[in-house]
Amino acid sequence: MKFNIRGENIEVTGAIKEYVEKKISKLERYFDSAPNTDVHVNLSVYNDEQRIEVTIPMTNLLLRGEVQHVDLYAAVDLVVDKLERQIRKHKTKINRKFRQNGSPKHAFAEMEKEARLAEDENQLEIVRTKRFNLKPMDSEEAILQMDMLGHEFFVFTNDDSGETNVVYKRRDGKYGLIEPHV
């Protein structure tokens, strides 16, 4: 695993980096061979709360965990626990599937695709569709509309660029803007 560790409002010291790499590397024991992937780790501090986000993109599987805690080292431990639960969940689904079919037990690393497909079937069901006209407006008006509706995000057409944009409310109470990259 190759680590990409970034800090937001926090300096990533050698000790922090070493601790994060040591803890997340323990996840390799769940695989036949160490995954050749980049591990993205974002550390941030907001209002005396430490937050860690870990994303491990793998072949047809995305492991992701996010934890907030007052202690950074405790947050690292908790996010590793969360990722371990995700791995065990996928591994259990795969093994159960093959036991039911009478097939021999296969290694987790070979079955990531099937696990992802099984999870997608169970969890990614669209239960409602909305259609509406996108009114041209600036981002400030879009934020006002979003707040008025009590939503966490709002889709609109940017009157300057003519592109479809999204404004959203961040966890820190501020606002974000998503623009398409051409």
Short mmCIF file of C-alpha atoms in Angstrom, two decimals:
data_model
loop_
_atom_site.label_atom_id
_atom_site.label_comp_id
_atom_site.label_asym_id
_atom_site.label_seq_id
_atom_site.Cartn_x
_atom_site.Cartn_y
_atom_site.Cartn_z
CA MET A 1 0.00 0.00 0.00
CA LYS A 2 1.18 3.50 -0.81
CA PHE A 3 0.03 6.19 1.59
CA ASN A 4 -1.10 9.70 0.67
CA ILE A 5 -1.56 11.50 4.01
CA ARG A 6 -2.79 15.10 4.03
CA GLY A 7 -3.55 17.44 6.88
CA GLU A 8 -6.09 20.25 7.03
CA ASN A 9 -5.61 22.69 9.92
CA ILE A 10 -3.07 20.22 11.31
CA GLU A 11 0.60 19.52 10.65
CA VAL A 12 1.21 15.88 9.78
CA THR A 13 4.27 15.06 11.88
CA GLY A 14 6.48 12.03 11.41
CA ALA A 15 4.96 10.38 14.49
CA ILE A 16 1.40 10.85 13.21
CA LYS A 17 2.33 9.58 9.76
CA GLU A 18 4.11 6.53 11.20
CA TYR A 19 1.15 5.70 13.49
CA VAL A 20 -1.40 6.00 10.67
CA GLU A 21 0.68 3.84 8.30
CA LYS A 22 1.31 1.20 10.99
CA LYS A 23 -2.38 0.90 11.92
CA ILE A 24 -3.77 0.88 8.37
CA SER A 25 -1.09 -1.57 7.19
CA LYS A 26 -2.58 -4.13 9.60
CA LEU A 27 -5.50 -4.43 7.16
CA GLU A 28 -3.18 -6.25 4.75
CA ARG A 29 -3.60 -9.43 6.80
CA TYR A 30 -7.10 -9.82 5.31
CA PHE A 31 -5.70 -10.26 1.79
CA ASP A 32 -3.72 -13.06 0.14
CA SER A 33 -1.24 -10.52 -1.18
CA ALA A 34 -0.82 -6.91 -0.14
CA PRO A 35 -3.11 -4.71 -2.26
CA ASN A 36 -1.17 -2.55 -4.69
CA THR A 37 -3.22 0.58 -4.18
CA ASP A 38 -2.97 4.14 -2.90
CA VAL A 39 -4.43 4.77 0.53
CA HIS A 40 -5.81 8.30 0.82
CA VAL A 41 -5.84 9.66 4.38
CA ASN A 42 -7.17 13.12 5.24
CA LEU A 43 -6.61 14.44 8.74
CA SER A 44 -8.38 17.59 9.83
CA VAL A 45 -9.23 19.60 12.93
CA TYR A 46 -12.44 21.62 13.36
CA ASN A 47 -13.64 23.04 16.67
CA ASP A 48 -11.32 20.85 18.77
CA GLU A 49 -12.55 17.71 16.98
CA GLN A 50 -10.03 15.55 15.12
CA ARG A 51 -11.37 13.95 11.95
CA ILE A 52 -9.80 11.23 9.86
CA GLU A 53 -11.05 10.06 6.49
CA VAL A 54 -9.50 6.96 4.91
CA THR A 55 -10.26 5.83 1.36
CA ILE A 56 -8.79 2.66 -0.11
CA PRO A 57 -9.81 2.20 -3.75
CA MET A 58 -9.40 -1.40 -4.86
CA THR A 59 -10.45 -3.41 -7.89
CA ASN A 60 -14.24 -3.10 -7.99
CA LEU A 61 -14.35 -2.29 -4.28
CA LEU A 62 -14.02 0.93 -2.32
CA LEU A 63 -13.21 0.82 1.37
CA ARG A 64 -13.97 4.09 3.12
CA GLY A 65 -14.17 5.16 6.73
CA GLU A 66 -14.58 8.50 8.48
CA VAL A 67 -14.40 9.17 12.23
CA GLN A 68 -14.46 12.26 14.44
CA HIS A 69 -12.98 12.18 17.94
CA VAL A 70 -11.31 14.56 20.38
CA ASP A 71 -8.11 12.43 20.24
CA LEU A 72 -6.43 11.92 16.86
CA TYR A 73 -4.84 8.59 17.80
CA ALA A 74 -8.19 7.25 19.04
CA ALA A 75 -9.78 8.40 15.78
CA VAL A 76 -7.17 6.43 13.82
CA ASP A 77 -7.94 3.30 15.87
CA LEU A 78 -11.69 3.75 15.36
CA VAL A 79 -11.42 4.24 11.60
CA VAL A 80 -9.28 1.09 11.28
CA ASP A 81 -11.93 -0.82 13.24
CA LYS A 82 -14.59 0.52 10.86
CA LEU A 83 -12.58 -0.58 7.80
CA GLU A 84 -12.02 -4.04 9.34
CA ARG A 85 -15.78 -4.43 9.81
CA GLN A 86 -16.33 -3.54 6.14
CA ILE A 87 -13.76 -6.13 5.03
CA ARG A 88 -15.23 -8.84 7.29
CA LYS A 89 -18.74 -8.01 6.01
CA HIS A 90 -17.65 -8.50 2.40
CA LYS A 91 -15.68 -11.64 3.23
CA THR A 92 -18.67 -13.14 5.08
CA LYS A 93 -21.01 -12.44 2.17
CA ILE A 94 -18.62 -14.11 -0.27
CA ASN A 95 -18.07 -17.19 1.88
CA ARG A 96 -21.82 -17.57 2.55
CA LYS A 97 -22.55 -17.32 -1.17
CA PHE A 98 -20.10 -20.07 -2.05
CA ARG A 99 -21.19 -22.37 0.78
CA GLN A 100 -24.78 -22.12 -0.46
CA ASN A 101 -23.69 -23.01 -3.99
CA GLY A 102 -21.57 -25.94 -2.77
CA SER A 103 -18.40 -24.38 -4.15
CA PRO A 104 -15.13 -24.48 -2.23
CA LYS A 105 -14.12 -21.53 -0.11
CA HIS A 106 -12.32 -18.89 -2.14
CA ALA A 107 -9.92 -16.21 -0.98
CA PHE A 108 -11.31 -12.74 -0.34
CA ALA A 109 -8.86 -11.07 -2.68
CA GLU A 110 -10.23 -13.01 -5.67
CA MET A 111 -13.87 -12.24 -4.90
CA GLU A 112 -13.93 -8.46 -4.47
CA LYS A 113 -16.01 -8.00 -7.61
CA GLU A 114 -18.77 -10.37 -6.50
CA ALA A 115 -18.91 -8.75 -3.08
CA ARG A 116 -19.28 -5.32 -4.60
CA LEU A 117 -22.04 -6.50 -6.92
CA ALA A 118 -23.89 -8.18 -4.05
CA GLU A 119 -23.65 -5.02 -1.96
CA ASP A 120 -24.82 -2.88 -4.89
CA GLU A 121 -27.90 -5.07 -5.34
CA ASN A 122 -28.77 -4.78 -1.65
CA GLN A 123 -28.11 -1.11 -1.02
CA LEU A 124 -28.35 0.91 -4.23
CA GLU A 125 -32.04 1.05 -4.92
CA ILE A 126 -33.58 4.28 -6.21
CA VAL A 127 -36.86 4.75 -4.38
CA ARG A 128 -37.80 8.20 -5.67
CA THR A 129 -37.10 10.33 -8.71
CA LYS A 130 -37.54 14.09 -8.87
CA ARG A 131 -37.57 16.23 -11.99
CA PHE A 132 -37.42 19.99 -12.07
CA ASN A 133 -36.29 22.86 -14.25
CA LEU A 134 -32.92 24.34 -13.38
CA LYS A 135 -33.35 28.07 -12.95
CA PRO A 136 -30.30 30.17 -13.89
CA MET A 137 -28.94 31.90 -10.78
CA ASP A 138 -25.72 32.75 -8.99
CA SER A 139 -24.30 30.67 -6.14
CA GLU A 140 -25.51 33.10 -3.45
CA GLU A 141 -29.11 32.80 -4.62
CA ALA A 142 -28.73 29.01 -4.79
CA ILE A 143 -27.55 28.96 -1.15
CA LEU A 144 -30.57 31.05 -0.14
CA GLN A 145 -32.89 28.66 -2.01
CA MET A 146 -31.22 25.63 -0.37
CA ASP A 147 -31.57 27.14 3.12
CA MET A 148 -35.16 28.12 2.45
CA LEU A 149 -35.98 24.53 1.44
CA GLY A 150 -34.04 23.10 4.39
CA HIS A 151 -31.93 20.87 2.12
CA GLU A 152 -28.26 19.90 2.42
CA PHE A 153 -27.58 20.59 -1.28
CA PHE A 154 -29.13 22.43 -4.22
CA VAL A 155 -28.68 21.88 -7.99
CA PHE A 156 -28.86 24.93 -10.25
CA THR A 157 -27.67 26.41 -13.54
CA ASN A 158 -24.91 28.95 -13.02
CA ASP A 159 -26.03 32.14 -14.76
CA ASP A 160 -22.40 33.16 -15.49
CA SER A 161 -21.15 29.92 -17.07
CA GLY A 162 -24.41 28.21 -18.07
CA GLU A 163 -23.11 24.98 -16.46
CA THR A 164 -24.98 22.84 -13.94
CA ASN A 165 -23.56 23.43 -10.43
CA VAL A 166 -24.31 22.15 -6.94
CA VAL A 167 -24.05 24.07 -3.67
CA TYR A 168 -23.94 22.09 -0.45
CA LYS A 169 -23.75 22.66 3.28
CA ARG A 170 -20.52 21.41 4.85
CA ARG A 171 -20.24 19.84 8.29
CA ASP A 172 -18.39 22.89 9.56
CA GLY A 173 -21.46 25.04 8.73
CA LYS A 174 -19.90 26.68 5.67
CA TYR A 175 -20.92 26.14 2.06
CA GLY A 176 -19.28 24.35 -0.85
CA LEU A 177 -19.73 24.65 -4.62
CA ILE A 178 -19.32 21.80 -7.11
CA GLU A 179 -18.60 22.82 -10.69
CA PRO A 180 -18.04 20.49 -13.67
CA HIS A 181 -14.46 20.23 -14.89
CA VAL A 182 -14.25 20.53 -18.65
#
